Coordinates of C-alpha atoms and ligand atoms in Angstrom, one line a residue:
M245 CA -23.7 -21.0 13.3
S246 CA -26.5 -18.9 11.8
S247 CA -29.2 -20.2 9.7
G248 CA -31.3 -18.7 7.0
K249 CA -30.7 -15.6 4.9
P250 CA -27.4 -13.7 5.6
Q251 CA -27.8 -10.4 7.3
Y252 CA -25.7 -8.6 4.7
E253 CA -25.2 -9.0 0.9
V254 CA -21.7 -7.9 1.3
V255 CA -19.2 -7.2 4.2
V256 CA -16.3 -5.0 3.1
V257 CA -13.2 -5.3 5.3
G258 CA -11.1 -2.1 5.5
S259 CA -11.8 1.5 4.7
G260 CA -8.8 2.7 2.9
F261 CA -9.0 3.9 -0.7
A262 CA -9.8 0.3 -1.6
G263 CA -12.7 -0.1 0.9
L264 CA -14.1 3.3 0.1
C265 CA -14.0 2.7 -3.6
T266 CA -15.7 -0.7 -3.1
A267 CA -18.5 1.1 -1.1
V268 CA -19.0 3.7 -3.8
K269 CA -19.2 1.2 -6.6
L270 CA -21.5 -1.2 -4.6
R271 CA -23.9 1.7 -4.2
A272 CA -23.6 2.6 -7.8
A273 CA -24.5 -1.0 -8.7
G274 CA -27.6 -0.7 -6.6
I275 CA -26.4 -2.7 -3.7
D276 CA -27.1 -1.2 -0.5
N277 CA -27.2 -3.9 2.0
F278 CA -23.5 -3.9 3.1
I279 CA -21.3 -2.6 5.8
V280 CA -17.6 -1.7 5.8
L281 CA -15.6 -2.8 8.8
E282 CA -12.6 -0.8 10.0
K283 CA -10.5 -1.8 13.0
D284 CA -9.2 1.7 13.4
Q285 CA -11.1 4.7 14.7
E286 CA -11.8 6.4 11.4
A287 CA -11.9 5.6 7.7
G288 CA -8.9 6.5 5.5
G289 CA -6.5 3.7 5.9
T290 CA -2.9 4.5 5.0
W291 CA -3.6 8.2 5.3
W292 CA -5.3 8.0 8.5
A293 CA -2.7 5.8 10.1
N294 CA 0.5 7.6 8.9
S295 CA 0.6 11.0 10.3
Y296 CA 4.3 11.3 10.7
P297 CA 5.9 14.6 10.0
G298 CA 6.5 15.0 6.2
C299 CA 4.1 12.2 5.1
A300 CA 3.2 12.7 1.6
V301 CA 2.3 10.7 -1.5
D302 CA 5.1 10.0 -4.0
V303 CA 2.8 9.7 -7.1
P304 CA 1.4 13.0 -8.2
S305 CA -2.0 13.6 -6.5
H306 CA -3.9 14.3 -9.6
L307 CA -3.3 10.7 -10.4
Y308 CA -3.3 9.4 -6.8
S309 CA -7.1 10.0 -6.5
F310 CA -10.2 8.4 -7.8
S311 CA -11.1 8.7 -11.5
F312 CA -14.8 9.3 -10.4
A313 CA -13.9 11.8 -7.9
Q314 CA -11.3 14.1 -9.2
N315 CA -10.0 16.9 -7.2
A316 CA -8.9 20.1 -8.9
R317 CA -8.0 21.6 -5.5
W318 CA -4.7 19.8 -4.7
T319 CA -2.4 22.4 -3.2
H320 CA 0.9 20.4 -4.0
A321 CA 1.7 18.2 -7.0
F322 CA 2.5 15.6 -4.1
A323 CA -0.2 15.9 -1.6
R324 CA 0.6 15.8 2.0
Q325 CA -1.0 13.4 4.5
G326 CA -3.5 15.9 5.8
E327 CA -4.9 16.7 2.4
L328 CA -5.1 13.1 1.5
L329 CA -7.1 12.3 4.7
A330 CA -9.4 15.3 3.9
Y331 CA -10.0 13.8 0.5
T332 CA -11.0 10.4 2.0
R333 CA -13.4 12.2 4.4
A334 CA -14.8 14.2 1.5
I335 CA -15.5 10.8 -0.3
V336 CA -17.3 9.5 2.7
H337 CA -19.5 12.6 2.8
Q338 CA -20.0 12.9 -1.0
F339 CA -21.1 9.3 -1.4
D340 CA -23.0 9.0 1.8
L341 CA -20.9 6.2 3.1
Q342 CA -21.0 7.0 6.9
R343 CA -24.1 4.8 7.4
H344 CA -22.2 1.9 5.9
L345 CA -19.1 2.3 8.0
R346 CA -18.4 0.3 11.2
V347 CA -15.3 1.8 12.7
A348 CA -13.4 0.5 15.6
T349 CA -14.7 -2.9 14.6
A350 CA -12.0 -5.5 13.5
F351 CA -12.8 -8.4 11.2
E352 CA -11.5 -11.4 13.3
G353 CA -12.2 -14.3 11.2
A354 CA -14.8 -16.0 9.0
A355 CA -16.0 -19.5 8.0
F356 CA -17.9 -20.4 4.9
V357 CA -21.2 -22.0 5.6
E358 CA -21.3 -24.5 2.6
Q359 CA -25.0 -25.5 2.9
G360 CA -26.2 -21.9 3.0
G361 CA -23.7 -20.4 0.7
Y362 CA -22.7 -17.5 2.9
W363 CA -20.2 -16.4 5.5
D364 CA -20.3 -16.6 9.2
I365 CA -18.0 -13.6 10.3
E366 CA -16.6 -12.9 13.7
T367 CA -15.8 -9.2 14.5
S368 CA -14.7 -7.4 17.6
A369 CA -18.3 -6.2 18.0
G370 CA -19.8 -9.6 17.6
P371 CA -20.8 -12.2 15.0
L372 CA -22.6 -11.4 11.7
T373 CA -23.3 -13.1 8.4
A374 CA -22.9 -12.0 4.8
K375 CA -23.5 -13.5 1.3
C376 CA -20.1 -12.2 0.1
I377 CA -16.9 -10.8 1.6
I378 CA -14.6 -8.2 -0.1
G379 CA -11.3 -8.1 1.7
A380 CA -9.8 -4.6 1.2
T381 CA -7.3 -4.7 4.1
G382 CA -4.3 -3.3 2.3
A383 CA -0.8 -4.5 2.5
L384 CA 1.0 -1.6 4.3
N385 CA -0.8 -1.4 7.8
R386 CA 0.9 -3.9 10.1
P387 CA 4.1 -2.1 11.4
A388 CA 7.2 -4.3 11.0
I389 CA 9.4 -3.8 14.3
P390 CA 12.8 -5.7 14.0
D391 CA 13.2 -8.1 16.8
L392 CA 16.3 -6.3 18.5
P393 CA 17.8 -8.0 21.5
G394 CA 17.1 -6.0 24.5
L395 CA 14.5 -3.8 23.0
A396 CA 12.0 -4.6 25.8
T397 CA 14.5 -3.3 28.4
F398 CA 14.8 0.1 26.8
G399 CA 13.7 2.8 29.1
G400 CA 13.1 5.7 26.6
K401 CA 10.4 6.3 24.1
V402 CA 9.8 3.8 21.3
F403 CA 7.4 4.2 18.3
H404 CA 6.9 3.2 14.7
S405 CA 6.5 5.8 12.0
S406 CA 2.7 4.7 11.3
R407 CA 2.0 5.1 15.1
W408 CA 3.7 8.5 15.5
D409 CA 3.4 9.7 19.1
H410 CA 2.6 13.4 18.5
G411 CA 2.5 14.0 22.3
Y412 CA 6.2 13.1 22.7
D413 CA 8.3 16.3 22.5
L414 CA 11.4 15.5 20.4
R415 CA 13.0 18.9 21.1
G416 CA 16.5 18.4 22.6
K417 CA 16.3 14.7 22.6
R418 CA 18.9 12.2 21.2
V419 CA 16.9 10.2 18.7
A420 CA 17.8 6.9 16.9
V421 CA 15.9 6.4 13.6
V422 CA 15.9 2.8 12.4
G423 CA 15.5 2.4 8.7
T424 CA 16.1 4.5 5.7
G425 CA 13.0 3.6 3.6
A426 CA 10.1 5.6 2.1
S427 CA 8.8 6.9 5.4
A428 CA 12.2 7.7 7.1
I429 CA 13.4 9.8 4.3
Q430 CA 10.2 11.8 4.5
F431 CA 10.3 12.5 8.4
V432 CA 14.0 12.7 9.0
P433 CA 14.3 16.2 7.3
E434 CA 11.2 17.4 9.4
I435 CA 12.7 16.3 12.8
V436 CA 16.3 17.0 12.3
D437 CA 16.3 20.6 13.5
Q438 CA 14.3 19.8 16.6
V439 CA 16.4 17.0 18.0
A440 CA 19.8 17.4 19.7
Q441 CA 21.3 14.3 18.0
L442 CA 20.1 12.0 15.3
D443 CA 21.5 8.7 14.7
L444 CA 20.2 7.3 11.5
Y445 CA 20.6 3.4 11.2
Q446 CA 20.9 2.3 7.7
R447 CA 21.1 -1.3 6.5
S448 CA 20.9 -0.5 2.8
A449 CA 21.1 2.9 1.0
P450 CA 18.0 3.6 -1.0
W451 CA 18.1 5.0 -4.6
I452 CA 16.6 8.5 -4.4
L453 CA 15.6 10.9 -7.2
P454 CA 14.6 14.6 -6.9
R455 CA 10.8 15.0 -6.1
P456 CA 9.4 17.2 -8.8
D457 CA 7.1 18.9 -6.2
R458 CA 5.5 22.2 -6.6
R459 CA 2.8 24.4 -5.1
I460 CA -0.4 24.6 -7.1
G461 CA -1.7 28.1 -7.0
A462 CA -5.3 29.1 -6.7
R463 CA -5.4 30.2 -10.5
E464 CA -4.4 26.7 -11.6
Q465 CA -6.7 25.0 -9.3
H466 CA -9.5 27.2 -10.4
L467 CA -8.7 26.4 -14.2
L468 CA -8.7 22.7 -13.6
A469 CA -12.0 23.0 -11.7
R470 CA -13.5 25.0 -14.6
L471 CA -12.2 22.9 -17.3
P472 CA -12.6 19.1 -16.4
A473 CA -11.5 18.2 -20.0
L474 CA -8.2 19.8 -19.2
H475 CA -7.9 18.1 -15.9
W476 CA -8.5 14.8 -17.6
I477 CA -5.8 15.4 -20.1
Y478 CA -3.3 16.4 -17.4
R479 CA -4.2 13.4 -15.3
A480 CA -3.7 11.1 -18.4
M481 CA -0.3 12.6 -19.1
V482 CA 0.8 11.9 -15.7
Y483 CA -0.6 8.3 -16.0
L484 CA 1.3 7.8 -19.3
Q485 CA 4.4 9.3 -17.9
H486 CA 4.5 6.8 -15.1
E487 CA 3.3 3.9 -17.2
A488 CA 6.2 4.4 -19.5
R489 CA 8.4 3.2 -16.7
A490 CA 6.9 -0.3 -16.6
P491 CA 9.2 -1.8 -19.2
L492 CA 12.2 -0.9 -17.2
Y493 CA 10.9 -2.8 -14.1
V494 CA 9.6 -5.7 -16.1
Y495 CA 11.6 -6.2 -19.3
F496 CA 14.6 -4.1 -19.4
P497 CA 16.3 -3.5 -15.9
G498 CA 19.5 -2.6 -17.6
L499 CA 17.9 0.6 -18.7
F500 CA 17.7 1.7 -15.1
G501 CA 21.5 2.7 -15.7
I502 CA 20.2 6.2 -17.1
A503 CA 18.1 6.9 -13.9
Q504 CA 20.9 5.6 -11.7
R505 CA 23.2 8.2 -13.2
L506 CA 20.5 10.9 -12.5
A507 CA 20.2 9.7 -8.9
L508 CA 23.9 9.7 -8.3
R509 CA 24.1 13.3 -9.6
H510 CA 21.5 14.2 -7.2
L511 CA 23.5 12.6 -4.5
H512 CA 26.8 14.3 -5.6
C513 CA 25.1 17.8 -5.8
Q514 CA 23.7 17.5 -2.3
I515 CA 26.5 15.8 -0.4
S516 CA 30.0 17.0 -0.6
D517 CA 31.6 14.6 2.1
P518 CA 33.0 11.6 0.1
V519 CA 32.8 9.3 3.0
L520 CA 29.2 10.1 3.6
R521 CA 28.5 9.9 -0.2
A522 CA 29.9 6.5 -0.2
K523 CA 27.8 5.2 2.5
L524 CA 24.7 6.8 0.8
T525 CA 25.6 5.0 -2.6
P526 CA 23.2 2.1 -3.2
D527 CA 24.8 -1.3 -4.0
Y528 CA 21.9 -2.8 -6.0
T529 CA 20.1 -2.2 -9.2
M530 CA 17.7 0.7 -9.1
G531 CA 14.1 -0.4 -9.1
C532 CA 14.8 -3.6 -7.1
K533 CA 13.5 -1.8 -4.0
R534 CA 11.1 1.1 -4.2
V535 CA 12.6 4.2 -5.9
L536 CA 12.3 7.1 -3.6
L537 CA 11.6 10.8 -4.4
M538 CA 13.0 13.4 -2.1
N539 CA 14.8 16.8 -2.1
S540 CA 15.5 17.5 1.5
Y541 CA 16.7 14.1 2.7
Y542 CA 20.5 14.4 1.8
P543 CA 20.8 17.9 3.1
A544 CA 19.4 16.8 6.3
L545 CA 22.1 14.3 6.6
S546 CA 24.8 16.9 6.2
K547 CA 23.8 18.5 9.4
V548 CA 26.2 18.5 12.3
N549 CA 23.7 16.8 14.7
V550 CA 23.2 13.8 12.3
E551 CA 25.2 10.6 12.1
L552 CA 24.4 7.9 9.5
V553 CA 25.3 4.6 11.2
T554 CA 25.9 1.7 8.9
D555 CA 27.3 -0.6 11.7
P556 CA 24.5 -3.0 12.3
I557 CA 22.6 -2.8 15.6
A558 CA 23.6 -5.7 18.0
R559 CA 21.3 -4.9 20.9
V560 CA 19.5 -2.3 22.8
T561 CA 20.1 -1.5 26.5
A562 CA 18.1 0.6 29.0
G563 CA 19.4 3.8 27.5
A564 CA 21.4 3.1 24.4
I565 CA 21.9 1.2 21.2
V566 CA 25.0 -0.9 20.9
T567 CA 26.2 -1.7 17.5
A568 CA 28.1 -4.9 16.1
S569 CA 31.4 -3.1 16.6
G570 CA 30.7 -2.7 20.2
Q571 CA 30.1 1.0 20.2
E572 CA 27.4 2.3 22.6
R573 CA 25.4 5.1 21.5
P574 CA 23.1 6.7 24.3
V575 CA 19.5 7.7 23.1
D576 CA 16.3 8.9 24.5
A577 CA 14.0 7.7 21.8
I578 CA 13.9 5.1 19.0
I579 CA 11.7 5.7 16.0
F580 CA 11.2 2.7 13.8
G581 CA 10.9 3.7 10.0
T582 CA 11.1 0.0 9.2
G583 CA 8.1 -0.4 7.1
F584 CA 5.3 -3.0 7.2
N585 CA 4.8 -6.7 7.5
V586 CA 3.3 -7.5 4.1
E587 CA 3.0 -11.1 4.5
H588 CA 1.4 -10.7 7.9
A589 CA -1.1 -8.2 6.6
L590 CA -2.8 -10.9 4.4
H591 CA -3.2 -13.0 7.4
T592 CA -4.9 -10.4 9.5
A593 CA -7.7 -12.9 10.4
R594 CA -8.4 -16.5 10.1
V595 CA -10.6 -17.1 7.0
R596 CA -11.8 -20.8 6.7
G597 CA -13.3 -21.6 3.3
R598 CA -14.6 -24.8 1.8
G599 CA -13.6 -27.9 3.7
G600 CA -12.2 -25.7 6.5
K601 CA -9.2 -24.6 4.4
V602 CA -7.4 -21.6 5.8
L603 CA -6.7 -18.6 3.6
F604 CA -3.0 -18.1 2.5
Q605 CA -1.9 -20.8 4.9
D606 CA 0.2 -22.6 2.3
D607 CA 1.0 -20.0 -0.2
L608 CA 0.0 -16.4 -1.2
Q609 CA -1.5 -17.1 -4.5
A610 CA -4.6 -15.7 -5.9
Y611 CA -6.3 -15.4 -9.2
K612 CA -5.9 -11.9 -10.7
G613 CA -5.3 -10.7 -7.2
C614 CA -9.0 -11.0 -6.5
A615 CA -10.1 -14.6 -5.8
V616 CA -8.6 -17.8 -4.2
A617 CA -9.6 -21.3 -4.9
G618 CA -11.5 -22.9 -2.0
F619 CA -13.0 -19.5 -1.0
P620 CA -16.3 -19.0 -2.5
N621 CA -18.1 -15.6 -2.6
Y622 CA -14.8 -14.1 -1.3
F623 CA -13.0 -11.4 -3.2
L624 CA -9.9 -9.3 -2.5
I625 CA -8.9 -5.9 -3.6
T626 CA -5.1 -5.5 -4.2
G627 CA -4.6 -9.2 -3.1
P628 CA -1.3 -11.0 -4.0
N629 CA 0.7 -9.6 -6.9
T630 CA -1.2 -6.3 -7.4
G631 CA 1.3 -3.9 -5.9
L632 CA 3.2 -1.5 -8.0
G633 CA 6.7 0.0 -8.2
H634 CA 5.9 2.5 -11.1
N635 CA 2.4 4.0 -10.9
S636 CA -0.6 4.9 -8.8
M637 CA -2.2 2.1 -6.6
I638 CA -5.5 3.8 -7.0
Y639 CA -5.6 2.6 -10.6
M640 CA -5.1 -0.9 -9.4
I641 CA -7.7 -0.5 -6.7
E642 CA -10.3 0.8 -9.2
S643 CA -9.5 -2.2 -11.5
G644 CA -9.9 -4.9 -8.7
V645 CA -13.1 -3.1 -7.4
R646 CA -14.8 -3.2 -10.8
Y647 CA -14.1 -7.0 -10.9
A648 CA -15.3 -7.8 -7.4
V649 CA -18.4 -5.7 -7.6
D650 CA -19.2 -7.4 -11.1
A651 CA -18.9 -10.7 -9.3
V652 CA -21.3 -9.8 -6.5
Q653 CA -23.7 -8.4 -9.2
T654 CA -23.4 -11.7 -11.1
I655 CA -24.2 -13.7 -7.9
R656 CA -27.1 -11.5 -7.2
S657 CA -28.6 -11.4 -10.7
R658 CA -28.5 -15.2 -11.2
A659 CA -29.4 -15.9 -7.6
L660 CA -26.4 -18.1 -7.2
H661 CA -25.5 -20.0 -4.1
S662 CA -21.8 -19.5 -4.6
V663 CA -19.0 -19.0 -7.1
E664 CA -15.4 -20.2 -6.5
V665 CA -12.3 -19.7 -8.9
K666 CA -11.2 -23.0 -10.4
E667 CA -7.9 -24.3 -9.1
E668 CA -6.5 -24.8 -12.7
A669 CA -7.4 -21.2 -13.5
Q670 CA -5.5 -19.9 -10.5
R671 CA -2.6 -22.2 -11.2
S672 CA -2.1 -21.3 -14.9
F673 CA -2.6 -17.6 -14.0
N674 CA 0.2 -17.7 -11.4
D675 CA 2.5 -19.9 -13.5
A676 CA 2.4 -17.3 -16.2
L677 CA 2.8 -14.4 -13.7
Q678 CA 5.9 -16.0 -12.0
R679 CA 7.5 -16.8 -15.4
R680 CA 7.1 -13.0 -16.2
M681 CA 8.7 -12.3 -12.7
R682 CA 12.0 -13.9 -13.6
G683 CA 13.2 -11.1 -15.9
T684 CA 12.2 -8.3 -13.7
V685 CA 14.3 -5.9 -11.7
W686 CA 12.9 -7.3 -8.6
S687 CA 14.7 -10.6 -9.3
T688 CA 18.1 -8.9 -9.7
G689 CA 19.3 -10.1 -6.3
C690 CA 18.4 -7.5 -3.7
K691 CA 16.7 -8.3 -0.5
S692 CA 13.4 -6.4 -0.2
W693 CA 10.0 -6.4 1.4
Y694 CA 8.7 -7.4 -2.1
L695 CA 10.1 -10.9 -1.6
D696 CA 9.0 -13.6 0.8
Q697 CA 11.4 -15.7 2.9
A698 CA 11.9 -18.1 0.0
G699 CA 12.7 -15.1 -2.4
R700 CA 9.4 -15.4 -4.2
N701 CA 7.5 -12.3 -5.3
Y702 CA 3.8 -12.5 -4.3
T703 CA 3.6 -8.6 -3.9
L704 CA 4.1 -6.9 -7.3
W705 CA 2.3 -6.8 -10.6
P706 CA 4.9 -7.7 -13.4
G707 CA 3.3 -5.7 -16.1
F708 CA 1.4 -2.7 -17.4
T709 CA -1.3 -1.5 -15.2
F710 CA -3.7 -1.3 -18.4
T711 CA -3.1 -5.1 -18.8
Y712 CA -4.4 -5.5 -15.2
R713 CA -7.3 -3.2 -16.0
R714 CA -8.1 -5.4 -19.1
L715 CA -8.0 -8.6 -17.1
T716 CA -10.4 -7.3 -14.5
R717 CA -12.9 -5.5 -16.7
R718 CA -15.5 -8.1 -16.2
F719 CA -16.2 -11.1 -13.8
D720 CA -15.2 -14.1 -15.9
I721 CA -17.5 -16.6 -14.6
E722 CA -16.4 -19.3 -16.9
N723 CA -13.2 -19.6 -14.8
Y724 CA -15.3 -20.3 -11.7
R725 CA -17.1 -23.2 -10.2
V726 CA -20.6 -22.2 -10.1
N727 CA -23.0 -23.6 -7.6
A728 CA -26.5 -22.6 -8.6
G729 CA -28.1 -23.9 -5.3
A730 CA -31.3 -25.7 -4.9
Ligands
FAD921 C1 3.4 6.0 4.1 C2 2.9 5.4 2.8 C3 2.9 6.1 1.6 C4 2.4 5.5 0.5 N1 2.6 6.2 -0.6 C5 2.0 5.8 -1.8 C6 2.2 6.4 -3.1 O1 2.7 7.6 -3.2 N2 1.6 5.9 -4.1 C7 1.0 4.7 -4.1 O2 0.4 4.3 -5.1 N3 0.8 4.1 -3.0 C8 1.3 4.6 -1.8 N4 1.3 3.8 -0.6 C9 0.5 2.5 -0.7 C10 -0.9 2.8 -0.2 O3 -1.1 1.9 0.9 C11 -1.8 2.5 -1.2 O4 -1.7 3.5 -2.2 C12 -3.4 2.6 -0.8 O5 -3.5 3.7 0.1 C13 -3.8 1.3 -0.3 O6 -5.3 1.4 0.1 P1 -5.9 0.2 0.7 O7 -7.3 0.6 1.0 O8 -5.7 -0.9 -0.2 O9 -5.1 -0.1 2.0 P2 -5.0 0.7 3.4 O10 -5.0 2.2 3.1 O11 -3.9 0.1 4.1 O12 -6.4 0.4 4.0 C14 -6.8 -0.8 4.6 C15 -7.6 -0.6 5.8 O13 -8.0 -1.9 6.3 C16 -8.0 -1.9 7.6 N5 -8.0 -3.3 8.2 C17 -6.8 -4.1 8.0 N6 -7.1 -5.2 8.6 C18 -8.4 -5.1 9.2 C19 -9.2 -6.1 9.9 N7 -8.9 -7.3 10.4 N8 -10.5 -5.5 10.3 C20 -10.9 -4.4 10.1 N9 -10.1 -3.4 9.3 C21 -8.9 -3.9 8.9 C22 -6.9 -1.0 8.1 O14 -7.0 -0.5 9.3 C23 -6.9 0.0 7.0 O15 -7.7 1.1 7.5 C24 1.8 4.3 0.6 C25 1.7 3.6 1.7 C26 2.2 4.2 2.9 C27 2.0 3.4 4.1

């Protein structure tokens, strides 16, 4: 255990949009003694890790970007991964963040030093100490790979969509894609013409609406760059258009019927085979799982070299996938488009708070998604119940960052030993939140990654994003136990 003054005022964990935003706002608040730990080789988070063909955002880029660093130069309404990664690189450069970044350095655990009021931190590059920790580790970066019997014996190529192997030549190969979620529907149309055969294993058909994508020409880019007010208005319109969907998710799931009809029309227009169409028709209320936007997915499935397999996978052999009905389907490669282990992401490292309590060991509750009782001077960005089905995560990230940075500033300006959210504040916040959750579309009975094993939703924010913004606009120290120190 270290003694004396901690080395850093803040250690930020993660360098995706949340970690970068935190770094920018710490600097803006005059806090310079901090570092950002990143386990991967470069900053960028989601947009560094996911380089699969066709990877793109599904919230318009003019909104899916920081309010303080708007980009008039997006070339598509829905930016592709390369452009988003370039944007995060530009943020690092513009705000001089490189000197704070410690890439290829994983946060491995931390213990709160109660006497000193700081954290002892373990990293893959050695120990360090910090007055505060801001966890910005995201929820979608631990690949979820189903535990298929025999997978270890498979002799071909295996990878997950977020670890795309660009060195593997798919041309002429028999490929199995497992999963039909947000990533798979983006990369399937991109690889379908390269492969000899594509078997697409579907457990549940997603609801898919057309993606209103378009190229943004030089003239429009120039106009938005020249007229920042116009850019703001455009961004606000996109925000309001998305925010208007919140009531459907939270209060009136029945109204999804209208959108369902649109999605079914999209399906009917693009798939003429009634058998395939039936397989692609979802059997749950729209919105219960993420609503997907794509124009080229259904046409890809109509190609002669594609088969949509709804028979569950029973096991994998050295060269094939065997389905529950006993059919053996030979393949050269298996690509998992099976999403992420959300629960696991929050346990990325052992964090021991006051009295040795382990973070999220018993449940996944937090206060405003930002603080947890028993964990002084520890803040989270996009912690439990801050995910969205209807709008841009960047808005939630900026809200959480404002709160966490205000907390750090408060600790600094009042020279506090520590602050820790009161258990009763956390409990009443979560009781109210879970009560609101009952009437939402996510509670209409589908099985999704939004829910934990017990069917509880610790993932999503059941409300308007501006309500979350209001809740996090300032650090509400009255709901914290304050230790002023000696
Ligand atoms: C393919 C894909 C498409 C998406 N599309 C959209 C979209 O259209 N709209 C939308 O709103 N959201 C979308 N999302 C959600 C997206 O994750 C968020 O919008 C946002 O990028 C999250 O940023 P973040 O910084 O919180 O998390 P991340 O981007 O996941 O960054 C977290 C970082 O923390 C690092 N990290 C984790 N654990 C450790 C550790 N122990 N030590 C050190 N570093 C660690 C990770 O390596 C990662 O770099 C998408 C996600 C994916 C995967």
